């Protein structure tokens, strides 16, 4: 059985190889460990092996892990769908939010961000797979949403996030990630982040400019389906 440290080494070498293949500096790509459904002990193990950034989808689960791991200097990323009644806790307890897809949520996060914390780093989730995905703003709505969010005082708009329809077809993966990259380029804003690529498609995402790859399964193993919806 492989350990989390072994898995991190393997994922890191996939990132390095993918960067090398397209002439990118591997240090421009950061590894976000997606730890949803995994116990605090697994995050502690990943921390000991060098990881600092953790992505969580379910608020209550994330908050209880944050308490258990309060002795570690971790950086927390919220990456799941956001209901309005969760924005205050997200604004108070996270460093990044990758899954903002409407202005109302962004306004609440900005209003509720505590004054003693730095601006909350934001990625707008964009839906490049049409009807195949429900989350994310449409490409048509993106320019106005990005302009409005970049004007909010307690947020820092960093870039875009996408979860394309899963496929093993590299040509289709490349097309979806290239669409995200060109949407990013079409915005007249100083953005430095593309959050895209998961366990099965990180090579394609890196080829198309990813700066965060969000990796769960390849680091922590498969998630049991019975654990998938613990959110109350
Ligand atoms: C679960 C999840 C991931 C990680 O997916 P894996 O296929 O396990 O690597 C990445 N991003 C988001 C938004 C997720 O919900």
Short mmCIF file of C-alpha atoms and ligand atoms in Angstrom, two decimals:
data_model
loop_
_atom_site.label_atom_id
_atom_site.label_comp_id
_atom_site.label_asym_id
_atom_site.label_seq_id
_atom_site.Cartn_x
_atom_site.Cartn_y
_atom_site.Cartn_z
CA UNK A 1 0.00 0.00 0.00
CA UNK A 2 1.40 3.40 -0.93
CA UNK A 3 1.62 6.18 1.61
CA UNK A 4 0.50 9.75 1.14
CA UNK A 5 4.17 10.78 0.93
CA UNK A 6 4.68 8.30 -1.96
CA UNK A 7 1.59 9.68 -3.68
CA UNK A 8 2.80 13.27 -3.29
CA UNK A 9 6.13 12.29 -4.85
CA UNK A 10 4.30 10.67 -7.78
CA UNK A 11 1.97 13.61 -8.34
CA UNK A 12 4.92 16.02 -8.10
CA UNK A 13 6.76 14.09 -10.76
CA UNK A 14 3.66 14.13 -13.00
CA UNK A 15 3.51 17.92 -12.54
CA UNK A 16 7.22 18.27 -13.31
CA UNK A 17 6.96 16.10 -16.44
CA UNK A 18 3.86 17.94 -17.66
CA UNK A 19 5.56 21.31 -17.16
CA UNK A 20 8.73 20.14 -18.90
CA UNK A 21 6.72 18.83 -21.85
CA UNK A 22 5.44 22.33 -22.62
CA UNK A 23 8.50 24.30 -21.50
CA UNK A 24 6.95 25.70 -18.31
CA UNK A 25 8.80 26.23 -15.04
CA UNK A 26 7.39 23.60 -12.65
CA UNK A 27 7.41 26.14 -9.81
CA UNK A 28 4.66 28.12 -11.53
CA UNK A 29 2.29 25.22 -10.79
CA UNK A 30 1.05 24.74 -7.25
CA UNK A 31 -0.43 21.59 -5.79
CA UNK A 32 -3.72 21.98 -3.93
CA UNK A 33 -4.46 18.85 -1.90
CA UNK A 34 -8.20 18.16 -2.08
CA UNK A 35 -8.97 16.54 1.24
CA UNK A 36 -12.78 16.32 1.26
CA UNK A 37 -14.07 13.22 3.10
CA UNK A 38 -10.53 12.45 4.36
CA UNK A 39 -9.74 12.51 8.10
CA UNK A 40 -7.58 15.20 9.70
CA UNK A 41 -4.85 12.59 10.17
CA UNK A 42 -4.46 12.30 6.38
CA UNK A 43 -3.93 16.07 6.12
CA UNK A 44 -1.39 15.92 8.92
CA UNK A 45 0.49 13.25 6.99
CA UNK A 46 0.41 15.37 3.82
CA UNK A 47 1.65 18.37 5.83
CA UNK A 48 4.56 16.30 7.18
CA UNK A 49 5.43 15.42 3.58
CA UNK A 50 5.54 19.11 2.64
CA UNK A 51 2.04 20.21 1.58
CA UNK A 52 0.53 23.41 2.97
CA UNK A 53 -2.55 24.11 0.83
CA UNK A 54 -5.73 22.11 1.34
CA UNK A 55 -9.02 22.28 -0.54
CA UNK A 56 -12.35 21.40 1.06
CA UNK A 57 -15.87 21.25 -0.41
CA UNK A 58 -18.09 20.93 2.65
CA UNK A 59 -18.09 23.73 5.21
CA UNK A 60 -18.86 21.83 8.42
CA UNK A 61 -16.36 19.13 7.60
CA UNK A 62 -13.70 21.75 6.82
CA UNK A 63 -14.31 23.69 10.03
CA UNK A 64 -13.93 20.61 12.19
CA UNK A 65 -10.66 19.67 10.46
CA UNK A 66 -9.41 23.24 10.91
CA UNK A 67 -9.98 22.89 14.65
CA UNK A 68 -8.19 19.54 14.80
CA UNK A 69 -5.27 20.95 12.80
CA UNK A 70 -5.08 24.39 14.42
CA UNK A 71 -1.48 23.68 15.48
CA UNK A 72 -0.36 23.61 11.81
CA UNK A 73 0.14 26.69 9.55
CA UNK A 74 -2.15 25.45 6.78
CA UNK A 75 -3.67 27.47 3.95
CA UNK A 76 -7.34 26.68 3.41
CA UNK A 77 -9.15 26.81 0.07
CA UNK A 78 -12.92 26.48 -0.29
CA UNK A 79 -13.69 24.71 -3.59
CA UNK A 80 -17.31 23.53 -3.30
CA UNK A 81 -20.69 25.03 -4.18
CA UNK A 82 -21.56 27.97 -1.89
CA UNK A 83 -24.97 28.67 -0.36
CA UNK A 84 -25.56 32.21 0.89
CA UNK A 85 -25.97 31.13 4.49
CA UNK A 86 -22.39 29.74 4.44
CA UNK A 87 -20.59 32.88 3.25
CA UNK A 88 -19.81 34.32 6.68
CA UNK A 89 -17.98 31.23 7.90
CA UNK A 90 -16.16 30.92 4.59
CA UNK A 91 -15.08 34.59 4.71
CA UNK A 92 -13.82 34.11 8.26
CA UNK A 93 -12.05 30.76 7.95
CA UNK A 94 -10.52 30.46 4.47
CA UNK A 95 -7.66 32.07 2.53
CA UNK A 96 -8.98 31.27 -0.95
CA UNK A 97 -12.37 30.57 -2.53
CA UNK A 98 -12.19 28.90 -5.97
CA UNK A 99 -15.90 28.42 -6.57
CA UNK A 100 -17.51 31.86 -6.79
CA UNK A 101 -19.99 31.93 -9.65
CA UNK A 102 -22.38 34.76 -8.86
CA UNK A 103 -22.14 38.34 -7.67
CA UNK A 104 -24.40 37.99 -4.65
CA UNK A 105 -22.05 35.43 -3.11
CA UNK A 106 -19.01 37.60 -3.86
CA UNK A 107 -20.66 40.66 -2.29
CA UNK A 108 -21.45 38.73 0.87
CA UNK A 109 -17.90 37.33 1.09
CA UNK A 110 -16.49 40.85 0.74
CA UNK A 111 -18.84 42.35 3.34
CA UNK A 112 -18.21 39.51 5.76
CA UNK A 113 -14.43 39.28 5.38
CA UNK A 114 -12.99 40.30 8.79
CA UNK A 115 -11.13 43.63 8.66
CA UNK A 116 -8.02 42.18 10.32
CA UNK A 117 -7.51 39.57 7.60
CA UNK A 118 -5.99 40.19 4.16
CA UNK A 119 -8.39 40.26 1.20
CA UNK A 120 -9.90 36.87 0.39
CA UNK A 121 -8.37 35.36 -2.77
CA UNK A 122 -11.09 34.58 -5.30
CA UNK A 123 -11.37 32.51 -8.44
CA UNK A 124 -14.50 32.70 -10.55
CA UNK A 125 -15.75 29.25 -11.49
CA UNK A 126 -16.64 29.22 -15.16
CA UNK A 127 -18.69 26.55 -16.90
CA UNK A 128 -17.07 25.60 -20.19
CA UNK A 129 -19.02 22.37 -20.60
CA UNK A 130 -22.47 23.86 -21.20
CA UNK A 131 -25.35 21.80 -19.90
CA UNK A 132 -23.07 19.01 -18.68
CA UNK A 133 -22.31 21.06 -15.56
CA UNK A 134 -24.60 23.09 -13.35
CA UNK A 135 -21.96 25.03 -11.42
CA UNK A 136 -20.05 27.97 -12.78
CA UNK A 137 -20.99 31.16 -14.55
CA UNK A 138 -21.50 31.08 -18.30
CA UNK A 139 -18.73 32.44 -20.53
CA UNK A 140 -21.18 35.16 -21.61
CA UNK A 141 -21.71 36.34 -18.03
CA UNK A 142 -18.04 36.20 -17.10
CA UNK A 143 -16.78 39.67 -18.18
CA UNK A 144 -19.37 41.62 -16.18
CA UNK A 145 -19.03 39.32 -13.17
CA UNK A 146 -15.23 39.64 -13.20
CA UNK A 147 -15.40 43.45 -13.41
CA UNK A 148 -17.88 43.62 -10.53
CA UNK A 149 -15.91 41.25 -8.31
CA UNK A 150 -12.62 43.01 -8.97
CA UNK A 151 -14.19 46.20 -7.57
CA UNK A 152 -15.14 44.63 -4.22
CA UNK A 153 -12.94 45.94 -1.41
CA UNK A 154 -12.22 42.85 0.68
CA UNK A 155 -11.70 40.39 -2.15
CA UNK A 156 -8.76 39.90 -4.47
CA UNK A 157 -9.81 38.44 -7.79
CA UNK A 158 -6.98 36.09 -8.82
CA UNK A 159 -8.36 34.23 -11.82
CA UNK A 160 -10.63 31.47 -13.05
CA UNK A 161 -11.47 27.96 -11.93
CA UNK A 162 -13.07 25.24 -14.04
CA UNK A 163 -14.17 21.63 -13.74
CA UNK A 164 -14.72 20.47 -17.32
CA UNK A 165 -16.86 17.44 -18.04
CA UNK A 166 -14.70 14.40 -17.11
CA UNK A 167 -13.19 12.62 -20.10
CA UNK A 168 -10.10 10.51 -20.74
CA UNK A 169 -9.84 11.97 -24.25
CA UNK A 170 -6.80 14.23 -24.23
CA UNK A 171 -8.00 16.25 -27.22
CA UNK A 172 -11.28 17.05 -25.46
CA UNK A 173 -9.43 17.86 -22.22
CA UNK A 174 -7.13 20.24 -24.06
CA UNK A 175 -10.04 21.96 -25.81
CA UNK A 176 -11.87 22.60 -22.53
CA UNK A 177 -8.82 23.93 -20.67
CA UNK A 178 -7.78 26.03 -23.66
CA UNK A 179 -11.23 27.62 -23.56
CA UNK A 180 -10.69 28.58 -19.91
CA UNK A 181 -7.27 30.01 -20.71
CA UNK A 182 -8.62 32.12 -23.54
CA UNK A 183 -11.53 33.40 -21.43
CA UNK A 184 -8.97 34.46 -18.83
CA UNK A 185 -6.89 36.21 -21.49
CA UNK A 186 -9.96 38.01 -22.85
CA UNK A 187 -10.58 39.75 -19.52
CA UNK A 188 -8.82 43.06 -19.17
CA UNK A 189 -7.76 42.38 -15.59
CA UNK A 190 -4.44 41.61 -13.88
CA UNK A 191 -5.11 37.94 -13.13
CA UNK A 192 -2.42 35.41 -12.24
CA UNK A 193 -4.32 32.22 -11.46
CA UNK A 194 -5.89 29.36 -13.38
CA UNK A 195 -7.28 26.70 -11.04
CA UNK A 196 -7.81 23.68 -13.25
CA UNK A 197 -6.77 20.05 -13.49
CA UNK A 198 -7.66 17.14 -11.21
CA UNK A 199 -6.19 13.64 -10.76
CA UNK A 200 -7.15 12.40 -14.24
CA UNK A 201 -6.40 15.48 -16.33
CA UNK A 202 -3.63 17.47 -14.67
CA UNK A 203 -1.27 17.01 -17.65
CA UNK A 204 -3.71 18.68 -20.02
CA UNK A 205 -4.49 21.48 -17.55
CA UNK A 206 -0.78 22.22 -17.11
CA UNK A 207 -0.29 22.29 -20.87
CA UNK A 208 -3.05 24.92 -21.04
CA UNK A 209 -1.67 27.15 -18.30
CA UNK A 210 -2.94 25.84 -14.93
CA UNK A 211 -1.32 27.49 -11.90
CA UNK A 212 -3.19 25.42 -9.28
CA UNK A 213 -3.95 21.76 -9.86
CA UNK A 214 -6.55 20.43 -7.41
CA UNK A 215 -5.70 16.82 -6.62
CA UNK A 216 -7.68 14.47 -4.37
CA UNK A 217 -7.73 10.82 -5.46
CA UNK A 218 -4.11 10.64 -6.64
CA UNK A 219 -2.93 11.87 -3.22
CA UNK A 220 -5.36 10.35 -0.73
CA UNK A 221 -6.88 7.41 -2.63
CA UNK A 222 -10.46 6.93 -3.76
CA UNK A 223 -13.27 8.51 -1.75
CA UNK A 224 -15.90 6.08 -0.45
CA UNK A 225 -19.26 6.91 -2.02
CA UNK A 226 -20.99 6.63 1.37
CA UNK A 227 -18.86 9.54 2.60
CA UNK A 228 -19.56 11.80 -0.32
CA UNK A 229 -22.44 13.81 1.08
CA UNK A 230 -21.72 14.43 4.72
CA UNK A 231 -22.74 18.06 4.48
CA UNK A 232 -25.85 18.63 6.60
C1 LIG B 1 -13.09 16.51 -5.52
C2 LIG B 1 -12.59 17.69 -6.28
C3 LIG B 1 -11.29 17.69 -6.85
C4 LIG B 1 -10.35 16.53 -6.79
O1 LIG B 1 -10.72 15.53 -7.69
P1 LIG B 1 -9.85 14.19 -7.86
O2 LIG B 1 -10.36 13.61 -9.12
O3 LIG B 1 -10.10 13.33 -6.67
O4 LIG B 1 -8.42 14.59 -7.97
C5 LIG B 1 -10.87 18.86 -7.47
N1 LIG B 1 -11.67 19.95 -7.54
C6 LIG B 1 -12.90 19.97 -7.03
C7 LIG B 1 -13.72 21.20 -7.14
C8 LIG B 1 -13.40 18.84 -6.38
O5 LIG B 1 -14.65 18.88 -5.88
#
